[in-house]
Amino acid sequence: MPHRTIHLFRKGLRLHDNPTLLAALESSEVVYPVYILDRKFLMSAMNMGTLRWHFLLQSLEDLQRNLTKLGSCLLVIQGEYELVLRDHIKKWNITQVTLDAEIEPFYKEMERTIQVLGREMGFDVLSFRGHTPVYNTQILDMNGGTPPLTYKRFLHILSVLGDPDMPVRNLTTEDFQRCKPAPELHLAECYRVPLPEDLEIPRDSESPWRGGETEGLQRLEQHLKNQGWIANFTKPKTIPNSLLPSTTGLSPYFSLGCLSVRSFFYRLSNIYAQSKNHSLPPVSLQGQLLWREFFYTVASATPNFTKMAGNPICLQINWYQDAERLHKWRMAQTGFPWIDAIMTQLHQEGWIHHLARHAVACFLTRGDLWISWEEGMKVFEEMLLDADYSINAGNWMWLSASAFFHQYTRIFCPVRFGKRTDPEGQYIRKYLPVLTNFPSKYIYEPWTAPEEAQKQAGCIIGQDYPLPMLNHKEASDHNLQLMKQVREEQYGTAQLTRDDMDDPMEMGLKRERSEENSKKGKHARNREQT
């Protein structure tokens, strides 16, 4: 008999390539598309800040509009998810609940709770993998039941498994018309998407990034028009302090599932197939998607992945506990304009370039402040629109050299790093207007400007903008010795995630430099011969 189904959205806030929703429609006589807005659960599991709340609500509004176009509607129900389900399963005579399978511990626990509820109340539970195109369980099985701890090993297993499944077909008006609840229930009026003010979320802190499948697809199509840029993309060559994103900027849409990673993977494959030469993993766009899958796979089978204590792949480091210094870093008051501009952009927009993330993460941890990566991870989790359980923790372990990354002697300078790609300091002028009138030669180190230059710029360092909170050279030299000692003492743990290749983020560039040097040598020999 056809089911009466609640399709439960968690992530996967889209209609394209949605295998679980498609299965619900194909197996049911009635489908109720539901999003349970359980604020207590969301805040405890994800620590969502204001910008992320706006992005979520915008994504729900967009999903509602798109469902309405197909003759359906999104039902947003506020309350504790288990109580909401109990109530509405009885009210609507539900025989099936469908939901995407997720890897985060809190979502796994939710699914277990729903499975138990199903056995108690007599409904089926159906889940498919929609957020990650790669089968985590297959990878674990092929690696002896444990996650591959290096990207190279991960890529090798994928080469044996082959490409992910193709995206599923698009949903149609006919799908929803066949499964439409009775019109007399007036569901759309009863279960509307709440406004920010309904949740006491201030309107004055909205990001320029707008949430939703429609916006995400528009951004995706805009990028895919430039097939040459797609084919030749190498992430290390992108610019961290460009005034517009020099990467795709699609990560917030992947994070909430407004965009299908699987669809993007195959769109990229089609472009690569038409290109004589294209960049390769790990620095290509497809390589970046696979980094995401790598962290998802490791996180799915690593205890305490988002913590240092009890995390078997993470170095156990005696980080400093310094609330005042942590607060200065968080609030963009370090006295280093490049670092403070990045943290200001994070506050204002909820997105920063990956190399900018490298800079502020290195500064907080092994580079300058020697404060735990967990503290930085929590700040990013609150503020980033694309905050993600697996990727956030994986990158923070990487950037603090606690796991995955082993060239720990490479420390990002908070002055020179930004200056290389933006010598005029336009990025700093945008996000730190107090420094707008500083001459370019001083803007990355305003404390070195003569007093007269500071007066002319209308900004006295130490008064209108803080002095540097430390001496970078002294701090980084000291921390380098601390890290060296930690890695010697915990050699076994450090080796767990060590790849036998160079830093994979640099591989593409090093290969290109090697080829360039080879060409230069060949040209020089030719000139000598002539």
mmCIF file of N, CA, C and O in Angstrom, residues 240-241 338 342 355-356 358-360 412-422 444:
data_model
loop_
_atom_site.group_PDB
_atom_site.id
_atom_site.type_symbol
_atom_site.label_atom_id
_atom_site.label_comp_id
_atom_site.label_asym_id
_atom_site.label_seq_id
_atom_site.Cartn_x
_atom_site.Cartn_y
_atom_site.Cartn_z
ATOM 1 N N PRO A 240 43.469 35.695 -1.668
ATOM 2 C CA PRO A 240 42.699 35.743 -0.418
ATOM 3 C C PRO A 240 42.101 37.103 -0.109
ATOM 4 O O PRO A 240 41.097 37.187 0.597
ATOM 5 N N ASN A 241 42.730 38.182 -0.604
ATOM 6 C CA ASN A 241 42.244 39.513 -0.252
ATOM 7 C C ASN A 241 41.706 40.273 -1.455
ATOM 8 O O ASN A 241 41.757 41.497 -1.513
ATOM 9 N N TRP A 338 46.184 42.985 8.555
ATOM 10 C CA TRP A 338 45.790 41.880 7.676
ATOM 11 C C TRP A 338 44.914 40.880 8.435
ATOM 12 O O TRP A 338 43.873 40.444 7.955
ATOM 13 N N ILE A 342 40.590 40.424 8.026
ATOM 14 C CA ILE A 342 39.969 39.118 7.770
ATOM 15 C C ILE A 342 38.880 38.844 8.790
ATOM 16 O O ILE A 342 37.758 38.432 8.439
ATOM 17 N N LEU A 355 42.568 30.933 2.004
ATOM 18 C CA LEU A 355 43.904 31.344 2.441
ATOM 19 C C LEU A 355 43.834 32.376 3.558
ATOM 20 O O LEU A 355 44.725 32.442 4.406
ATOM 21 N N ALA A 356 42.770 33.176 3.573
ATOM 22 C CA ALA A 356 42.557 34.086 4.702
ATOM 23 C C ALA A 356 42.265 33.274 5.970
ATOM 24 O O ALA A 356 42.720 33.622 7.064
ATOM 25 N N HIS A 358 43.474 30.343 6.501
ATOM 26 C CA HIS A 358 44.800 29.848 6.879
ATOM 27 C C HIS A 358 45.532 30.873 7.737
ATOM 28 O O HIS A 358 46.146 30.532 8.749
ATOM 29 N N ALA A 359 45.492 32.126 7.314
ATOM 30 C CA ALA A 359 46.245 33.172 7.995
ATOM 31 C C ALA A 359 45.785 33.369 9.439
ATOM 32 O O ALA A 359 46.595 33.397 10.367
ATOM 33 N N VAL A 360 44.466 33.520 9.637
ATOM 34 C CA VAL A 360 43.983 33.798 10.992
ATOM 35 C C VAL A 360 44.051 32.559 11.870
ATOM 36 O O VAL A 360 44.240 32.664 13.092
ATOM 37 N N PHE A 412 52.612 31.450 8.496
ATOM 38 C CA PHE A 412 52.163 32.594 7.703
ATOM 39 C C PHE A 412 52.469 33.895 8.433
ATOM 40 O O PHE A 412 52.038 34.102 9.565
ATOM 41 N N CYS A 413 53.189 34.771 7.785
ATOM 42 C CA CYS A 413 53.509 36.067 8.382
ATOM 43 C C CYS A 413 52.287 36.983 8.302
ATOM 44 O O CYS A 413 51.714 37.151 7.219
ATOM 45 N N PRO A 414 51.862 37.587 9.415
ATOM 46 C CA PRO A 414 50.675 38.453 9.397
ATOM 47 C C PRO A 414 50.899 39.782 8.685
ATOM 48 O O PRO A 414 49.964 40.576 8.581
ATOM 49 N N VAL A 415 52.106 40.016 8.188
ATOM 50 C CA VAL A 415 52.385 41.233 7.416
ATOM 51 C C VAL A 415 52.621 40.885 5.947
ATOM 52 O O VAL A 415 51.929 41.370 5.056
ATOM 53 N N ARG A 416 53.583 40.026 5.681
ATOM 54 C CA ARG A 416 54.001 39.764 4.298
ATOM 55 C C ARG A 416 52.975 38.973 3.505
ATOM 56 O O ARG A 416 52.858 39.156 2.296
ATOM 57 N N PHE A 417 52.235 38.081 4.151
ATOM 58 C CA PHE A 417 51.320 37.193 3.440
ATOM 59 C C PHE A 417 50.288 37.985 2.634
ATOM 60 O O PHE A 417 50.100 37.771 1.445
ATOM 61 N N GLY A 418 49.624 38.922 3.266
ATOM 62 C CA GLY A 418 48.613 39.709 2.564
ATOM 63 C C GLY A 418 49.206 40.690 1.575
ATOM 64 O O GLY A 418 48.607 40.960 0.516
ATOM 65 N N LYS A 419 50.381 41.202 1.906
ATOM 66 C CA LYS A 419 51.007 42.221 1.064
ATOM 67 C C LYS A 419 51.378 41.682 -0.310
ATOM 68 O O LYS A 419 51.387 42.434 -1.302
ATOM 69 N N ARG A 420 51.637 40.385 -0.412
ATOM 70 C CA ARG A 420 52.063 39.809 -1.695
ATOM 71 C C ARG A 420 51.014 39.995 -2.784
ATOM 72 O O ARG A 420 51.338 40.271 -3.930
ATOM 73 N N THR A 421 49.743 39.819 -2.433
ATOM 74 C CA THR A 421 48.685 39.869 -3.448
ATOM 75 C C THR A 421 47.904 41.181 -3.439
ATOM 76 O O THR A 421 47.098 41.421 -4.332
ATOM 77 N N ASP A 422 48.128 42.012 -2.430
ATOM 78 C CA ASP A 422 47.399 43.285 -2.339
ATOM 79 C C ASP A 422 48.320 44.344 -1.738
ATOM 80 O O ASP A 422 48.093 44.840 -0.642
ATOM 81 N N TYR A 444 50.173 47.853 6.200
ATOM 82 C CA TYR A 444 50.269 46.527 6.830
ATOM 83 C C TYR A 444 51.005 46.591 8.173
ATOM 84 O O TYR A 444 50.861 45.672 8.987
#
